[in-house]
Amino acid sequence: MPPRVRLLATGGTIAGAQATPAAAGYRAAVFSAEALLAAVPGLGELATVEVEQVAAIGSQDMDDATWLRLAHRTAAALAEPDLRGVVITHGTDTMEETAYFLHLVLPATRPVVLVGAMRPATAISADGPMNLFNAVAVAAHPAAVGRGVLVVANDELHFAREITKTNTTQVGTFRSGPRGLAGLVSHGRLHVHAPPQKHPPAPPFDLAGRTSLPRVDLVCAHAGMGRGLIDAAVAAGAAGIVIAGVGDGNLGAAALTAARAAATAGVAVVRSSRTGGGVVARNIEVDDDAAGFIAAGELNPQKARVLLQLGLTRTQDPACLQRLFDTL
Ligand code: ASP
């Protein structure tokens, strides 16, 4: 008997349709999960795939409520004793955020694999069917256990914490940072080439009973930045602000004054970088100790935002939040 794998569908370009196969324009989240599976020959030899449609959206519309629903549905699937793993179809725009969110709230007992596509299902050379085939193969594979949430794209296997989208349209859009890929997967054959990540016995955050997440706003720094957007985030009730700073997480004097005032008022302020690479460490050009800021370390702004949302469910203390950023 092939192993059981649950497919939780959320939409995205992998389920998208164009008016004609050569058209650039398309609508995401048109096809059902069943229709996606029907386009993948040979899946039945890998696994018995059961489907559940959790959402039908382009992932630019992913929000806290859908994250919570998806986490609960995935956790429920993982609790079924004879289910081998879970595959989640998802748009690529916010795939990295959802993957990291789920990574932080789900047990690593069985594989959870996110998958999407850059080309709609109706496109010439659609990349979705092979990605989906590979994702099911990974979810059904014992070697994928204990590595946290994974993402399959373009024959590569990425860790949730490392993956980021780097290109607007190309099939090879996803890259992993200096810690590297989790492995490769080609025609359903898995080549794991990194040791399992360190995992705590339980996921770092528990969503039990939670129906919402703290508001965290993301503000991008730039030359000539004023204090307006940071003040606006505070006035709108943000519990946290992530700044995608210039260079090493820097921001100009006016914005820095606003960020300091926000931190003094009890808003958690995280400095990250808009550069797309490197580490934002504490107290380089900004005195984080004096300001009560948190440095994002290796996390890009969008992932820092996810961790801050979850971190704020536990603590508002900047030192405790910094420890989460240093370890997760
Ligand atoms: N906008 C789409 C989405 O994120 C893009 C994609 O899936 O590739 O749903």
Short mmCIF file of C-alpha atoms and ligand atoms in Angstrom, two decimals:
data_model
loop_
_atom_site.label_atom_id
_atom_site.label_comp_id
_atom_site.label_asym_id
_atom_site.label_seq_id
_atom_site.Cartn_x
_atom_site.Cartn_y
_atom_site.Cartn_z
CA MET A 1 0.00 0.00 0.00
CA PRO A 2 1.42 3.42 -0.90
CA PRO A 3 1.71 5.77 2.08
CA ARG A 4 -1.04 8.32 2.79
CA VAL A 5 -0.17 11.96 2.16
CA ARG A 6 -2.54 14.89 2.80
CA LEU A 7 -2.61 17.73 0.28
CA LEU A 8 -3.79 21.02 1.76
CA ALA A 9 -4.48 23.43 -1.09
CA THR A 10 -4.42 27.21 -0.70
CA GLY A 11 -4.36 28.46 -4.32
CA GLY A 12 -1.48 30.31 -5.96
CA THR A 13 -0.16 30.30 -9.51
CA ILE A 14 0.20 26.53 -9.36
CA ALA A 15 -3.61 26.57 -9.53
CA GLY A 16 -3.72 29.53 -11.91
CA ALA A 17 -5.24 29.83 -15.39
CA GLN A 18 -4.63 32.08 -18.38
CA ALA A 19 -7.11 32.99 -21.07
CA THR A 20 -4.75 31.34 -23.62
CA PRO A 21 -1.58 29.28 -22.95
CA ALA A 22 0.74 31.94 -24.41
CA ALA A 23 -0.78 34.85 -22.45
CA ALA A 24 1.34 36.49 -19.77
CA GLY A 25 -1.68 37.53 -17.71
CA TYR A 26 -3.51 34.98 -15.58
CA ARG A 27 -5.64 34.47 -12.49
CA ALA A 28 -4.22 32.58 -9.53
CA ALA A 29 -6.20 30.02 -7.51
CA VAL A 30 -8.62 28.90 -10.23
CA PHE A 31 -8.15 25.11 -10.24
CA SER A 32 -9.16 22.81 -7.40
CA ALA A 33 -6.70 20.53 -5.61
CA GLU A 34 -8.25 17.54 -7.41
CA ALA A 35 -7.61 19.17 -10.79
CA LEU A 36 -3.96 19.78 -9.89
CA LEU A 37 -3.48 16.13 -8.92
CA ALA A 38 -5.14 14.96 -12.14
CA ALA A 39 -2.39 16.73 -14.11
CA VAL A 40 0.40 14.70 -12.45
CA PRO A 41 0.93 11.22 -13.92
CA GLY A 42 2.34 8.49 -11.68
CA LEU A 43 1.44 10.07 -8.35
CA GLY A 44 -0.50 7.00 -7.27
CA GLU A 45 2.73 4.98 -7.16
CA LEU A 46 4.26 7.45 -4.70
CA ALA A 47 1.35 7.94 -2.34
CA THR A 48 -2.37 7.92 -1.83
CA VAL A 49 -3.03 11.64 -1.82
CA GLU A 50 -6.07 12.93 0.08
CA VAL A 51 -7.08 16.53 -0.56
CA GLU A 52 -8.46 19.37 1.50
CA GLN A 53 -9.01 22.87 0.10
CA VAL A 54 -8.05 25.23 2.92
CA ALA A 55 -8.12 28.45 0.86
CA ALA A 56 -8.24 29.56 -2.77
CA ILE A 57 -6.19 32.74 -2.93
CA GLY A 58 -3.16 34.29 -4.53
CA SER A 59 -0.60 34.28 -1.73
CA GLN A 60 -0.41 38.08 -1.82
CA ASP A 61 -3.71 37.74 0.08
CA MET A 62 -2.31 35.41 2.74
CA ASP A 63 -3.21 36.75 6.18
CA ASP A 64 -3.06 35.87 9.87
CA ALA A 65 -6.48 34.17 9.90
CA THR A 66 -5.54 31.90 6.98
CA TRP A 67 -2.17 31.12 8.60
CA LEU A 68 -3.92 30.07 11.80
CA ARG A 69 -6.44 27.92 9.90
CA LEU A 70 -3.67 26.32 7.84
CA ALA A 71 -1.59 25.61 10.94
CA HIS A 72 -4.56 24.00 12.69
CA ARG A 73 -5.43 21.85 9.66
CA THR A 74 -1.81 20.77 9.22
CA ALA A 75 -1.46 19.93 12.91
CA ALA A 76 -4.69 17.90 12.75
CA ALA A 77 -3.33 15.94 9.76
CA LEU A 78 0.00 15.32 11.50
CA ALA A 79 -1.89 13.93 14.49
CA GLU A 80 -3.36 11.12 12.36
CA PRO A 81 -1.28 8.07 13.25
CA ASP A 82 -0.83 6.55 9.79
CA LEU A 83 -0.43 9.72 7.71
CA ARG A 84 3.12 9.93 6.26
CA GLY A 85 3.31 13.67 5.54
CA VAL A 86 1.60 16.85 4.39
CA VAL A 87 1.96 18.81 1.15
CA ILE A 88 0.70 22.39 0.99
CA THR A 89 0.16 24.06 -2.38
CA HIS A 90 0.78 27.79 -2.05
CA GLY A 91 1.51 30.87 -4.11
CA THR A 92 5.16 31.77 -4.37
CA ASP A 93 4.86 35.44 -3.33
CA THR A 94 4.59 34.79 0.41
CA MET A 95 5.60 31.12 0.43
CA GLU A 96 8.70 31.87 2.50
CA GLU A 97 6.67 33.58 5.21
CA THR A 98 4.08 30.80 5.47
CA ALA A 99 6.82 28.15 5.47
CA TYR A 100 8.68 29.88 8.32
CA PHE A 101 5.45 30.51 10.25
CA LEU A 102 4.48 26.82 10.04
CA HIS A 103 8.06 25.80 10.85
CA LEU A 104 7.79 27.70 14.14
CA VAL A 105 4.43 26.28 15.22
CA LEU A 106 4.33 22.67 14.01
CA PRO A 107 6.03 19.54 15.35
CA ALA A 108 8.87 18.20 13.20
CA THR A 109 7.65 14.63 13.58
CA ARG A 110 6.62 14.19 9.94
CA PRO A 111 7.38 16.06 6.73
CA VAL A 112 5.46 19.22 5.88
CA VAL A 113 6.31 20.37 2.36
CA LEU A 114 5.19 23.58 0.66
CA VAL A 115 5.08 23.72 -3.11
CA GLY A 116 4.06 26.23 -5.76
CA ALA A 117 4.80 27.20 -9.33
CA MET A 118 5.88 30.25 -11.24
CA ARG A 119 3.84 29.42 -14.31
CA PRO A 120 0.08 28.89 -14.23
CA ALA A 121 -1.32 25.40 -14.71
CA THR A 122 -2.41 26.26 -18.28
CA ALA A 123 0.99 27.65 -19.36
CA ILE A 124 3.41 26.33 -21.97
CA SER A 125 5.88 24.29 -19.86
CA ALA A 126 3.96 24.71 -16.62
CA ASP A 127 6.31 23.93 -13.71
CA GLY A 128 3.55 22.97 -11.26
CA PRO A 129 3.03 19.27 -12.09
CA MET A 130 6.70 18.28 -11.65
CA ASN A 131 6.99 20.42 -8.52
CA LEU A 132 3.91 18.71 -7.11
CA PHE A 133 5.21 15.25 -8.01
CA ASN A 134 8.48 16.04 -6.22
CA ALA A 135 6.70 17.52 -3.20
CA VAL A 136 4.59 14.39 -2.72
CA ALA A 137 7.73 12.26 -3.06
CA VAL A 138 9.45 14.30 -0.34
CA ALA A 139 6.42 14.23 1.97
CA ALA A 140 6.30 10.45 1.66
CA HIS A 141 10.06 9.97 2.22
CA PRO A 142 11.46 8.99 5.63
CA ALA A 143 14.63 11.05 5.01
CA ALA A 144 12.54 14.24 5.03
CA VAL A 145 11.56 13.73 8.70
CA GLY A 146 13.09 15.97 11.38
CA ARG A 147 14.12 18.81 9.08
CA GLY A 148 11.27 21.13 9.86
CA VAL A 149 9.04 22.59 7.19
CA LEU A 150 10.52 22.26 3.69
CA VAL A 151 9.83 23.89 0.32
CA VAL A 152 10.15 22.09 -3.02
CA ALA A 153 10.76 24.22 -6.11
CA ASN A 154 12.55 23.67 -9.41
CA ASP A 155 14.13 20.35 -8.31
CA GLU A 156 15.49 21.92 -5.11
CA LEU A 157 14.61 21.31 -1.49
CA HIS A 158 14.82 24.35 0.80
CA PHE A 159 14.65 24.85 4.56
CA ALA A 160 11.82 27.18 5.62
CA ARG A 161 14.21 29.50 7.45
CA GLU A 162 16.60 29.85 4.52
CA ILE A 163 14.41 30.15 1.43
CA THR A 164 13.58 33.46 -0.21
CA LYS A 165 11.98 34.51 -3.48
CA THR A 166 14.53 36.45 -5.56
CA ASN A 167 13.01 36.97 -8.98
CA THR A 168 9.62 38.24 -10.14
CA THR A 169 8.92 35.69 -12.85
CA GLN A 170 11.67 33.12 -13.39
CA VAL A 171 11.15 29.46 -12.56
CA GLY A 172 14.42 29.40 -10.59
CA THR A 173 13.28 32.24 -8.34
CA PHE A 174 13.90 30.55 -4.98
CA ARG A 175 17.30 30.74 -3.29
CA SER A 176 18.57 29.65 0.06
CA GLY A 177 21.06 31.69 2.09
CA PRO A 178 24.59 30.79 3.16
CA ARG A 179 23.40 27.80 5.18
CA GLY A 180 22.39 26.23 1.88
CA LEU A 181 19.86 23.85 0.45
CA ALA A 182 18.31 20.95 2.29
CA GLY A 183 18.79 18.85 -0.82
CA LEU A 184 17.71 18.11 -4.36
CA VAL A 185 14.73 16.22 -5.66
CA SER A 186 14.60 15.05 -9.20
CA HIS A 187 11.80 12.95 -10.73
CA GLY A 188 10.72 12.12 -7.20
CA ARG A 189 14.18 10.97 -6.11
CA LEU A 190 15.37 12.73 -3.01
CA HIS A 191 19.03 13.59 -2.38
CA VAL A 192 19.34 15.11 1.06
CA HIS A 193 22.68 16.84 1.38
CA ALA A 194 22.52 18.70 4.64
CA PRO A 195 22.38 17.32 8.15
CA PRO A 196 19.03 17.67 9.92
CA GLN A 197 18.56 21.09 11.51
CA LYS A 198 18.60 21.24 15.29
CA HIS A 199 15.06 21.02 16.52
CA PRO A 200 13.66 21.50 19.94
CA PRO A 201 11.45 18.58 20.99
CA ALA A 202 8.33 20.75 20.68
CA PRO A 203 7.69 23.62 18.27
CA PRO A 204 8.82 26.93 19.76
CA PHE A 205 5.34 28.46 19.68
CA ASP A 206 1.98 27.02 20.68
CA LEU A 207 -1.09 28.35 18.87
CA ALA A 208 -3.63 26.55 21.10
CA GLY A 209 -6.67 28.76 21.62
CA ARG A 210 -5.21 31.58 19.54
CA THR A 211 -7.60 33.31 17.13
CA SER A 212 -5.40 36.24 16.13
CA LEU A 213 -1.77 37.36 16.05
CA PRO A 214 -0.21 40.63 17.21
CA ARG A 215 -0.01 43.38 14.60
CA VAL A 216 3.51 43.86 13.27
CA ASP A 217 4.17 46.39 10.50
CA LEU A 218 7.09 46.30 8.08
CA VAL A 219 8.62 49.63 7.07
CA CYS A 220 11.26 49.96 4.37
CA ALA A 221 14.02 52.53 4.95
CA HIS A 222 15.39 54.69 2.13
CA ALA A 223 17.46 57.79 1.45
CA GLY A 224 15.63 60.84 2.73
CA MET A 225 13.36 58.80 5.02
CA GLY A 226 11.31 60.79 7.48
CA ARG A 227 9.60 59.63 10.66
CA GLY A 228 6.08 59.53 9.21
CA LEU A 229 5.68 55.81 8.50
CA ILE A 230 7.06 54.72 11.86
CA ASP A 231 4.82 57.16 13.71
CA ALA A 232 1.88 55.99 11.59
CA ALA A 233 2.53 52.34 12.51
CA VAL A 234 2.56 53.23 16.21
CA ALA A 235 -0.60 55.33 15.85
CA ALA A 236 -2.31 52.44 14.04
CA GLY A 237 -1.68 50.18 17.03
CA ALA A 238 1.27 48.07 15.91
CA ALA A 239 2.69 45.96 18.74
CA GLY A 240 5.87 45.60 16.72
CA ILE A 241 7.66 47.23 13.81
CA VAL A 242 10.23 45.59 11.59
CA ILE A 243 12.43 48.05 9.76
CA ALA A 244 13.97 46.87 6.49
CA GLY A 245 16.94 49.13 7.05
CA VAL A 246 19.47 50.35 4.55
CA GLY A 247 22.78 48.49 4.60
CA ASP A 248 23.40 46.91 7.99
CA GLY A 249 19.89 47.70 9.22
CA ASN A 250 20.46 51.43 9.38
CA LEU A 251 17.96 54.26 9.17
CA GLY A 252 18.39 58.03 8.96
CA ALA A 253 18.28 60.37 11.94
CA ALA A 254 14.59 61.34 11.75
CA ALA A 255 13.43 57.74 11.37
CA LEU A 256 15.81 56.64 14.11
CA THR A 257 14.33 59.20 16.48
CA ALA A 258 10.84 57.87 15.71
CA ALA A 259 11.97 54.27 16.17
CA ARG A 260 13.54 55.13 19.53
CA ALA A 261 10.30 56.79 20.63
CA ALA A 262 8.34 53.73 19.52
CA ALA A 263 10.58 51.41 21.54
CA THR A 264 10.30 53.68 24.59
CA ALA A 265 6.52 53.50 24.23
CA GLY A 266 6.71 49.68 24.41
CA VAL A 267 6.54 48.82 20.71
CA ALA A 268 9.02 46.07 19.76
CA VAL A 269 11.37 47.46 17.10
CA VAL A 270 13.42 45.04 14.99
CA ARG A 271 16.22 46.21 12.71
CA SER A 272 16.68 44.06 9.60
CA SER A 273 18.22 44.82 6.22
CA ARG A 274 16.77 45.53 2.80
CA THR A 275 20.01 44.31 1.14
CA GLY A 276 18.90 40.69 0.76
CA GLY A 277 21.99 39.22 2.39
CA GLY A 278 24.21 39.23 5.46
CA VAL A 279 23.61 39.49 9.19
CA VAL A 280 22.24 42.48 11.11
CA ALA A 281 24.15 42.34 14.41
CA ARG A 282 23.58 44.46 17.53
CA ASN A 283 25.28 47.77 18.25
CA ILE A 284 27.21 48.37 15.03
CA GLU A 285 26.19 51.86 13.86
CA VAL A 286 23.03 51.95 15.98
CA ASP A 287 23.17 51.65 19.78
CA ASP A 288 20.55 48.92 20.16
CA ASP A 289 21.20 48.56 23.89
CA ALA A 290 20.40 52.21 24.55
CA ALA A 291 17.38 52.26 22.21
CA GLY A 292 15.90 48.91 23.27
CA PHE A 293 15.97 47.58 19.71
CA ILE A 294 16.19 43.99 18.51
CA ALA A 295 18.60 42.97 15.73
CA ALA A 296 17.19 40.55 13.15
CA GLY A 297 20.42 38.59 12.69
CA GLU A 298 20.13 36.35 9.62
CA LEU A 299 16.41 36.84 9.06
CA ASN A 300 15.22 38.91 6.12
CA PRO A 301 12.57 41.57 6.89
CA GLN A 302 9.57 39.43 5.96
CA LYS A 303 10.74 36.51 8.09
CA ALA A 304 11.69 38.82 10.94
CA ARG A 305 8.09 40.02 10.84
CA VAL A 306 6.81 36.44 11.21
CA LEU A 307 9.09 35.73 14.16
CA LEU A 308 8.18 39.01 15.84
CA GLN A 309 4.46 38.27 15.52
CA LEU A 310 4.97 34.89 17.17
CA GLY A 311 7.49 36.22 19.69
CA LEU A 312 5.03 38.87 20.83
CA THR A 313 2.53 36.14 21.72
CA ARG A 314 5.01 35.21 24.45
CA THR A 315 6.82 38.37 25.55
CA GLN A 316 7.26 42.08 24.91
CA ASP A 317 10.64 42.26 26.57
CA PRO A 318 13.26 43.24 23.95
CA ALA A 319 15.94 41.10 25.60
CA CYS A 320 13.73 38.00 25.50
CA LEU A 321 12.71 38.79 21.92
CA GLN A 322 16.39 39.17 21.00
CA ARG A 323 17.04 35.69 22.37
CA LEU A 324 14.35 34.32 20.04
CA PHE A 325 16.00 36.06 17.09
CA ASP A 326 19.39 34.67 18.15
CA THR A 327 18.16 31.09 18.33
CA LEU A 328 15.24 30.56 15.91
N1 ASP B 1 0.92 35.90 -7.00
C1 ASP B 1 1.06 34.48 -7.03
C2 ASP B 1 0.86 33.95 -5.63
O1 ASP B 1 1.71 34.15 -4.82
C3 ASP B 1 2.39 34.12 -7.58
C4 ASP B 1 2.74 32.65 -7.59
O2 ASP B 1 2.07 31.79 -7.00
O3 ASP B 1 3.77 32.31 -8.21
O4 ASP B 1 -0.15 33.34 -5.37
#
